[in-house]
Amino acid sequence: MRVLFLLSHFLDGGIDTILLQYLKGLVKMPGFTVSLAISVRMNELEVFRNQIPSEVKVEYLVDQPYLCNPRIAKLKGKISAISKLWDSSIHNIIRRRKIQSGINKLAQSHDLVVDFDASQSEYLTNCPIPTIAWLHFSMRKLNEVEPLKTQQIIKQLSQYTRIVTICEAMRNELSEMAPNLAPKLTTIYNPIDQTSIVLKSEASIDFPDPYILTICRLNEDQKDVSTLIRAYAQTDIAEKLVIIGKGKDEEMLKKLTRDLKIEDRVFFAGFHENPYPWIRQSKAFVLSSKYEGFGIVLVEAMYLNIPVISSNCPVGPAEILDNGRSGILVPPGDCSAMANAISQITTDNNLRRELTQKAAKRADIFTFDSQLTKMINLFSFAE
């Protein structure tokens, strides 16, 4: 089977790292030829590019600098208003034509298309082979802020042959919002590669102080690290707070630590291609998101025997943590509840022991092999 994966950009986020795992696993399976078409080349922002298996044929649908550089500058927040306007009008027309032409050509030499970030529907309207959309976000949460966009996406999803959601909660909410899509839906959890995680976690880091940890893109629209910082400021724990990640709101968050007079207790560690030693050495892991598609980093922390706290946001964390039996859930945006959870999890050794034991068992259902098997079984409909 010749499988073509589509991705709008190849960056450093959760979708990109999950796709990497699937690519690495799928190329080892007999009977599969795997290609990856990336809509726009992002050059130095493609931090995981060297990890794509050599067996995967990679194609950039748009790779001309004059079409790529404005997108890179926009993501960095370094584009002028005039350049942004020109890019969104003239350049965007050219990009769209190139993407459409590239996908049309590639579809002729493949048996199945997997739109892994569910962003390419407009280019697949007349696709001659089966198509799969892979959803990584809560449709209900999106509907709260952008109802018109949500209805447009739901309409676009109807053209796919199959639709994958990455947790049951996401599948249930989409079934309720669009009953006509229910027969096309299946759930495949984001997997963890246990062997790789354990091996990578054994690397050394130079940070001698005890700490609690969060890892995310520093984008307050979704991740809400400011709530975590404010909650941490309410505690008197000895552990420092380490924040791994980068993003457009980094300077604002650093200013917040100065305003709260805790800048000496909070360490912004930047982006780390291998965050697992940081997880393994932490006292606890905290996720403070307003919403998630899944929250794979929670599973990774659980597998490394680190107790976790998460906002009970849509969707994923409650399902991962077995409704609070394998970790502490707090209401999104609730500083006081999060502060109490942080204090409790760092001081109560019995609670830590109980949570890590339950979390280790829970993490086993998210193993890579089990989810890769689900993917391959799903692909069989196109044979």
Tab-separated table of N, CA, C and O in Angstrom, residues 227-310:
chain	number	residue	atom	x	y	z
A	227	THR	N	-1.768	31.096	34.096
A	227	THR	CA	-2.479	30.541	35.256
A	227	THR	C	-1.543	29.698	36.108
A	227	THR	O	-1.576	29.766	37.344
A	228	LEU	N	-0.687	28.913	35.469
A	228	LEU	CA	0.281	28.111	36.209
A	228	LEU	C	1.241	29.008	36.987
A	228	LEU	O	1.539	28.754	38.158
A	229	ILE	N	1.720	30.065	36.354
A	229	ILE	CA	2.660	30.970	37.032
A	229	ILE	C	1.988	31.636	38.231
A	229	ILE	O	2.565	31.722	39.326
A	230	ARG	N	0.768	32.090	38.058
A	230	ARG	CA	0.054	32.731	39.172
A	230	ARG	C	-0.227	31.734	40.297
A	230	ARG	O	-0.145	32.082	41.483
A	231	ALA	N	-0.573	30.503	39.907
A	231	ALA	CA	-0.811	29.475	40.921
A	231	ALA	C	0.472	29.163	41.685
A	231	ALA	O	0.471	29.060	42.924
A	232	TYR	N	1.561	29.035	40.957
A	232	TYR	CA	2.851	28.758	41.593
A	232	TYR	C	3.228	29.873	42.563
A	232	TYR	O	3.765	29.616	43.650
A	233	ALA	N	2.920	31.114	42.198
A	233	ALA	CA	3.232	32.253	43.065
A	233	ALA	C	2.470	32.195	44.384
A	233	ALA	O	2.909	32.779	45.379
A	234	GLN	N	1.352	31.495	44.402
A	234	GLN	CA	0.551	31.375	45.622
A	234	GLN	C	1.081	30.306	46.571
A	234	GLN	O	0.649	30.218	47.719
A	235	THR	N	2.008	29.482	46.102
A	235	THR	CA	2.550	28.411	46.940
A	235	THR	C	3.812	28.881	47.644
A	235	THR	O	4.430	29.885	47.253
A	236	ASP	N	4.206	28.120	48.632
A	236	ASP	CA	5.486	28.380	49.294
A	236	ASP	C	6.387	27.153	49.219
A	236	ASP	O	7.211	26.908	50.104
A	237	ILE	N	6.232	26.370	48.140
A	237	ILE	CA	7.020	25.146	47.998
A	237	ILE	C	8.478	25.493	47.708
A	237	ILE	O	8.792	26.574	47.198
A	238	ALA	N	9.351	24.549	48.032
A	238	ALA	CA	10.784	24.766	47.808
A	238	ALA	C	11.162	24.551	46.345
A	238	ALA	O	12.157	25.131	45.867
A	239	GLU	N	10.385	23.735	45.642
A	239	GLU	CA	10.710	23.411	44.252
A	239	GLU	C	10.558	24.632	43.343
A	239	GLU	O	9.642	25.442	43.518
A	240	LYS	N	11.449	24.750	42.381
A	240	LYS	CA	11.327	25.798	41.379
A	240	LYS	C	10.331	25.371	40.291
A	240	LYS	O	9.913	24.207	40.238
A	241	LEU	N	9.965	26.303	39.450
A	241	LEU	CA	9.109	26.014	38.304
A	241	LEU	C	9.952	26.143	37.042
A	241	LEU	O	10.528	27.200	36.772
A	242	VAL	N	10.030	25.053	36.272
A	242	VAL	CA	10.757	25.051	35.009
A	242	VAL	C	9.744	25.010	33.865
A	242	VAL	O	8.827	24.180	33.858
A	243	ILE	N	9.911	25.901	32.906
A	243	ILE	CA	9.022	25.996	31.754
A	243	ILE	C	9.843	25.717	30.500
A	243	ILE	O	10.743	26.486	30.141
A	244	ILE	N	9.532	24.605	29.828
A	244	ILE	CA	10.214	24.257	28.586
A	244	ILE	C	9.300	24.586	27.415
A	244	ILE	O	8.146	24.163	27.370
A	245	GLY	N	9.819	25.355	26.466
A	245	GLY	CA	9.043	25.721	25.289
A	245	GLY	C	9.390	27.127	24.841
A	245	GLY	O	10.087	27.872	25.534
A	246	LYS	N	8.904	27.455	23.682
A	246	LYS	CA	9.080	28.805	23.153
A	246	LYS	C	7.772	29.221	22.491
A	246	LYS	O	6.888	28.403	22.262
A	247	GLY	N	7.631	30.498	22.204
A	247	GLY	CA	6.416	30.963	21.564
A	247	GLY	C	6.250	32.463	21.699
A	247	GLY	O	7.040	33.149	22.359
A	248	LYS	N	5.200	32.958	21.088
A	248	LYS	CA	5.019	34.397	20.956
A	248	LYS	C	4.786	35.113	22.288
A	248	LYS	O	4.990	36.322	22.385
A	249	ASP	N	4.358	34.380	23.318
A	249	ASP	CA	4.036	35.028	24.593
A	249	ASP	C	5.127	34.860	25.647
A	249	ASP	O	4.900	35.125	26.831
A	250	GLU	N	6.307	34.459	25.233
A	250	GLU	CA	7.380	34.216	26.204
A	250	GLU	C	7.734	35.469	26.992
A	250	GLU	O	7.862	35.421	28.225
A	251	GLU	N	7.901	36.595	26.318
A	251	GLU	CA	8.295	37.815	27.026
A	251	GLU	C	7.203	38.279	27.987
A	251	GLU	O	7.490	38.765	29.083
A	252	MET	N	5.953	38.124	27.589
A	252	MET	CA	4.846	38.497	28.479
A	252	MET	C	4.856	37.635	29.734
A	252	MET	O	4.637	38.133	30.848
A	253	LEU	N	5.136	36.354	29.578
A	253	LEU	CA	5.169	35.450	30.728
A	253	LEU	C	6.359	35.753	31.640
A	253	LEU	O	6.249	35.679	32.866
A	254	LYS	N	7.477	36.100	31.054
A	254	LYS	CA	8.637	36.484	31.867
A	254	LYS	C	8.335	37.755	32.657
A	254	LYS	O	8.725	37.864	33.835
A	255	LYS	N	7.657	38.688	32.015
A	255	LYS	CA	7.275	39.921	32.719
A	255	LYS	C	6.337	39.614	33.884
A	255	LYS	O	6.425	40.223	34.958
A	256	LEU	N	5.445	38.626	33.670
A	256	LEU	CA	4.518	38.233	34.733
A	256	LEU	C	5.283	37.722	35.947
A	256	LEU	O	4.934	38.051	37.098
A	257	THR	N	6.340	36.946	35.732
A	257	THR	CA	7.127	36.451	36.877
A	257	THR	C	7.803	37.605	37.608
A	257	THR	O	7.944	37.575	38.832
A	258	ARG	N	8.216	38.627	36.853
A	258	ARG	CA	8.836	39.792	37.505
A	258	ARG	C	7.792	40.578	38.299
A	258	ARG	O	8.049	41.015	39.418
A	259	ASP	N	6.615	40.728	37.706
A	259	ASP	CA	5.544	41.458	38.402
A	259	ASP	C	5.148	40.758	39.701
A	259	ASP	O	4.804	41.412	40.698
A	260	LEU	N	5.190	39.419	39.681
A	260	LEU	CA	4.821	38.639	40.864
A	260	LEU	C	6.002	38.433	41.802
A	260	LEU	O	5.861	37.781	42.849
A	261	LYS	N	7.172	38.952	41.395
A	261	LYS	CA	8.395	38.864	42.200
A	261	LYS	C	8.813	37.402	42.452
A	261	LYS	O	9.256	37.047	43.550
A	262	ILE	N	8.675	36.582	41.438
A	262	ILE	CA	9.096	35.177	41.545
A	262	ILE	C	10.070	34.810	40.430
A	262	ILE	O	10.292	33.629	40.141
A	263	GLU	N	10.666	35.836	39.771
A	263	GLU	CA	11.541	35.539	38.635
A	263	GLU	C	12.739	34.687	39.028
A	263	GLU	O	13.292	33.951	38.205
A	264	ASP	N	13.141	34.742	40.309
A	264	ASP	CA	14.265	33.923	40.761
A	264	ASP	C	13.859	32.474	41.013
A	264	ASP	O	14.719	31.607	41.199
A	265	ARG	N	12.556	32.197	41.006
A	265	ARG	CA	12.059	30.836	41.247
A	265	ARG	C	11.562	30.155	39.977
A	265	ARG	O	11.266	28.957	39.975
A	266	VAL	N	11.453	30.920	38.880
A	266	VAL	CA	10.933	30.385	37.617
A	266	VAL	C	12.040	30.402	36.572
A	266	VAL	O	12.675	31.427	36.338
A	267	PHE	N	12.252	29.255	35.929
A	267	PHE	CA	13.326	29.125	34.940
A	267	PHE	C	12.721	28.802	33.578
A	267	PHE	O	12.079	27.766	33.396
A	268	PHE	N	12.924	29.712	32.629
A	268	PHE	CA	12.488	29.490	31.250
A	268	PHE	C	13.624	28.774	30.520
A	268	PHE	O	14.657	29.368	30.218
A	269	ALA	N	13.412	27.502	30.233
A	269	ALA	CA	14.490	26.670	29.707
A	269	ALA	C	14.560	26.659	28.185
A	269	ALA	O	15.472	26.054	27.617
A	270	GLY	N	13.597	27.325	27.505
A	270	GLY	CA	13.612	27.324	26.054
A	270	GLY	C	13.138	26.003	25.473
A	270	GLY	O	12.622	25.134	26.184
A	271	PHE	N	13.340	25.830	24.186
A	271	PHE	CA	12.947	24.582	23.513
A	271	PHE	C	14.029	23.532	23.688
A	271	PHE	O	15.225	23.824	23.597
A	272	HIS	N	13.602	22.284	23.937
A	272	HIS	CA	14.526	21.148	24.025
A	272	HIS	C	14.011	20.017	23.146
A	272	HIS	O	12.881	19.552	23.329
A	273	GLU	N	14.834	19.621	22.198
A	273	GLU	CA	14.437	18.525	21.315
A	273	GLU	C	14.222	17.248	22.109
A	273	GLU	O	13.375	16.422	21.765
A	274	ASN	N	14.992	17.077	23.182
A	274	ASN	CA	14.819	15.926	24.070
A	274	ASN	C	14.429	16.430	25.461
A	274	ASN	O	15.287	16.739	26.285
A	275	PRO	N	13.123	16.490	25.758
A	275	PRO	CA	12.690	16.988	27.064
A	275	PRO	C	12.612	15.907	28.135
A	275	PRO	O	12.330	16.207	29.300
A	276	TYR	N	12.857	14.649	27.756
A	276	TYR	CA	12.572	13.547	28.674
A	276	TYR	C	13.464	13.504	29.919
A	276	TYR	O	12.979	13.124	30.995
A	277	PRO	N	14.748	13.891	29.850
A	277	PRO	CA	15.516	13.960	31.107
A	277	PRO	C	14.920	14.984	32.077
A	277	PRO	O	14.949	14.782	33.295
A	278	TRP	N	14.390	16.063	31.532
A	278	TRP	CA	13.750	17.067	32.383
A	278	TRP	C	12.500	16.496	33.052
A	278	TRP	O	12.236	16.773	34.226
A	279	ILE	N	11.746	15.702	32.303
A	279	ILE	CA	10.561	15.075	32.900
A	279	ILE	C	10.981	14.105	33.998
A	279	ILE	O	10.439	14.119	35.107
A	280	ARG	N	11.946	13.251	33.676
A	280	ARG	CA	12.353	12.197	34.613
A	280	ARG	C	12.867	12.760	35.938
A	280	ARG	O	12.664	12.169	37.001
A	281	GLN	N	13.514	13.916	35.914
A	281	GLN	CA	14.089	14.479	37.126
A	281	GLN	C	13.149	15.450	37.857
A	281	GLN	O	13.501	15.993	38.899
A	282	SER	N	11.962	15.663	37.310
A	282	SER	CA	11.046	16.616	37.941
A	282	SER	C	10.323	15.995	39.126
A	282	SER	O	10.207	14.764	39.248
A	283	LYS	N	9.805	16.836	39.995
A	283	LYS	CA	9.024	16.391	41.153
A	283	LYS	C	7.565	16.148	40.748
A	283	LYS	O	6.891	15.282	41.296
A	284	ALA	N	7.094	16.915	39.761
A	284	ALA	CA	5.733	16.758	39.254
A	284	ALA	C	5.647	17.456	37.908
A	284	ALA	O	6.417	18.381	37.620
A	285	PHE	N	4.693	17.010	37.103
A	285	PHE	CA	4.454	17.647	35.805
A	285	PHE	C	3.080	18.301	35.829
A	285	PHE	O	2.113	17.724	36.324
A	286	VAL	N	3.001	19.516	35.251
A	286	VAL	CA	1.752	20.276	35.267
A	286	VAL	C	1.379	20.714	33.853
A	286	VAL	O	2.222	21.246	33.121
A	287	LEU	N	0.114	20.500	33.485
A	287	LEU	CA	-0.434	20.984	32.213
A	287	LEU	C	-1.586	21.929	32.545
A	287	LEU	O	-2.519	21.544	33.244
A	288	SER	N	-1.523	23.163	32.040
A	288	SER	CA	-2.503	24.171	32.452
A	288	SER	C	-3.380	24.651	31.299
A	288	SER	O	-3.965	25.725	31.365
A	289	SER	N	-3.502	23.879	30.243
A	289	SER	CA	-4.137	24.323	29.004
A	289	SER	C	-5.607	24.707	29.167
A	289	SER	O	-6.321	24.174	30.013
A	290	LYS	N	-6.045	25.623	28.288
A	290	LYS	CA	-7.461	25.950	28.173
A	290	LYS	C	-8.195	24.867	27.391
A	290	LYS	O	-9.371	24.598	27.618
A	291	TYR	N	-7.501	24.270	26.442
A	291	TYR	CA	-8.050	23.143	25.678
A	291	TYR	C	-6.894	22.355	25.078
A	291	TYR	O	-5.793	22.857	24.924
A	292	GLU	N	-7.159	21.116	24.773
A	292	GLU	CA	-6.160	20.227	24.189
A	292	GLU	C	-6.817	19.372	23.108
A	292	GLU	O	-8.040	19.250	23.054
A	293	GLY	N	-5.972	18.784	22.271
A	293	GLY	CA	-6.463	17.757	21.376
A	293	GLY	C	-6.362	16.403	22.059
A	293	GLY	O	-7.188	15.524	21.863
A	294	PHE	N	-5.335	16.267	22.890
A	294	PHE	CA	-5.131	15.026	23.633
A	294	PHE	C	-4.323	15.309	24.888
A	294	PHE	O	-4.834	15.228	25.989
A	295	GLY	N	-3.062	15.686	24.727
A	295	GLY	CA	-2.189	15.941	25.875
A	295	GLY	C	-1.184	14.823	26.051
A	295	GLY	O	-1.005	14.295	27.152
A	296	ILE	N	-0.481	14.460	24.966
A	296	ILE	CA	0.430	13.315	24.975
A	296	ILE	C	1.524	13.460	26.021
A	296	ILE	O	2.000	12.470	26.589
A	297	VAL	N	1.940	14.690	26.348
A	297	VAL	CA	3.005	14.884	27.321
A	297	VAL	C	2.586	14.373	28.704
A	297	VAL	O	3.433	13.955	29.503
A	298	LEU	N	1.288	14.363	28.990
A	298	LEU	CA	0.811	13.773	30.244
A	298	LEU	C	1.135	12.276	30.282
A	298	LEU	O	1.589	11.753	31.299
A	299	VAL	N	0.876	11.593	29.177
A	299	VAL	CA	1.153	10.160	29.106
A	299	VAL	C	2.645	9.895	29.264
A	299	VAL	O	3.067	8.957	29.951
A	300	GLU	N	3.459	10.733	28.633
A	300	GLU	CA	4.907	10.552	28.720
A	300	GLU	C	5.394	10.725	30.156
A	300	GLU	O	6.234	9.944	30.630
A	301	ALA	N	4.869	11.708	30.857
A	301	ALA	CA	5.241	11.897	32.261
A	301	ALA	C	4.778	10.716	33.103
A	301	ALA	O	5.513	10.240	33.983
A	302	MET	N	3.566	10.248	32.866
A	302	MET	CA	3.034	9.101	33.602
A	302	MET	C	3.910	7.877	33.394
A	302	MET	O	4.201	7.130	34.335
A	303	TYR	N	4.342	7.670	32.152
A	303	TYR	CA	5.168	6.501	31.857
A	303	TYR	C	6.529	6.581	32.542
A	303	TYR	O	7.122	5.553	32.891
A	304	LEU	N	7.024	7.808	32.767
A	304	LEU	CA	8.305	7.994	33.458
A	304	LEU	C	8.133	8.109	34.967
A	304	LEU	O	9.034	8.548	35.678
A	305	ASN	N	6.940	7.711	35.454
A	305	ASN	CA	6.657	7.645	36.894
A	305	ASN	C	6.695	9.012	37.580
A	305	ASN	O	7.138	9.132	38.728
A	306	ILE	N	6.222	10.018	36.867
A	306	ILE	CA	6.134	11.368	37.428
A	306	ILE	C	4.662	11.691	37.669
A	306	ILE	O	3.838	11.587	36.751
A	307	PRO	N	4.274	12.074	38.895
A	307	PRO	CA	2.874	12.429	39.155
A	307	PRO	C	2.491	13.692	38.381
A	307	PRO	O	3.321	14.582	38.189
A	308	VAL	N	1.242	13.748	37.936
A	308	VAL	CA	0.838	14.844	37.069
A	308	VAL	C	-0.382	15.589	37.609
A	308	VAL	O	-1.231	15.016	38.301
A	309	ILE	N	-0.436	16.866	37.255
A	309	ILE	CA	-1.594	17.730	37.488
A	309	ILE	C	-1.996	18.273	36.127
A	309	ILE	O	-1.137	18.667	35.333
A	310	SER	N	-3.287	18.308	35.856
A	310	SER	CA	-3.736	18.875	34.590
A	310	SER	C	-5.028	19.645	34.784
A	310	SER	O	-5.873	19.283	35.609
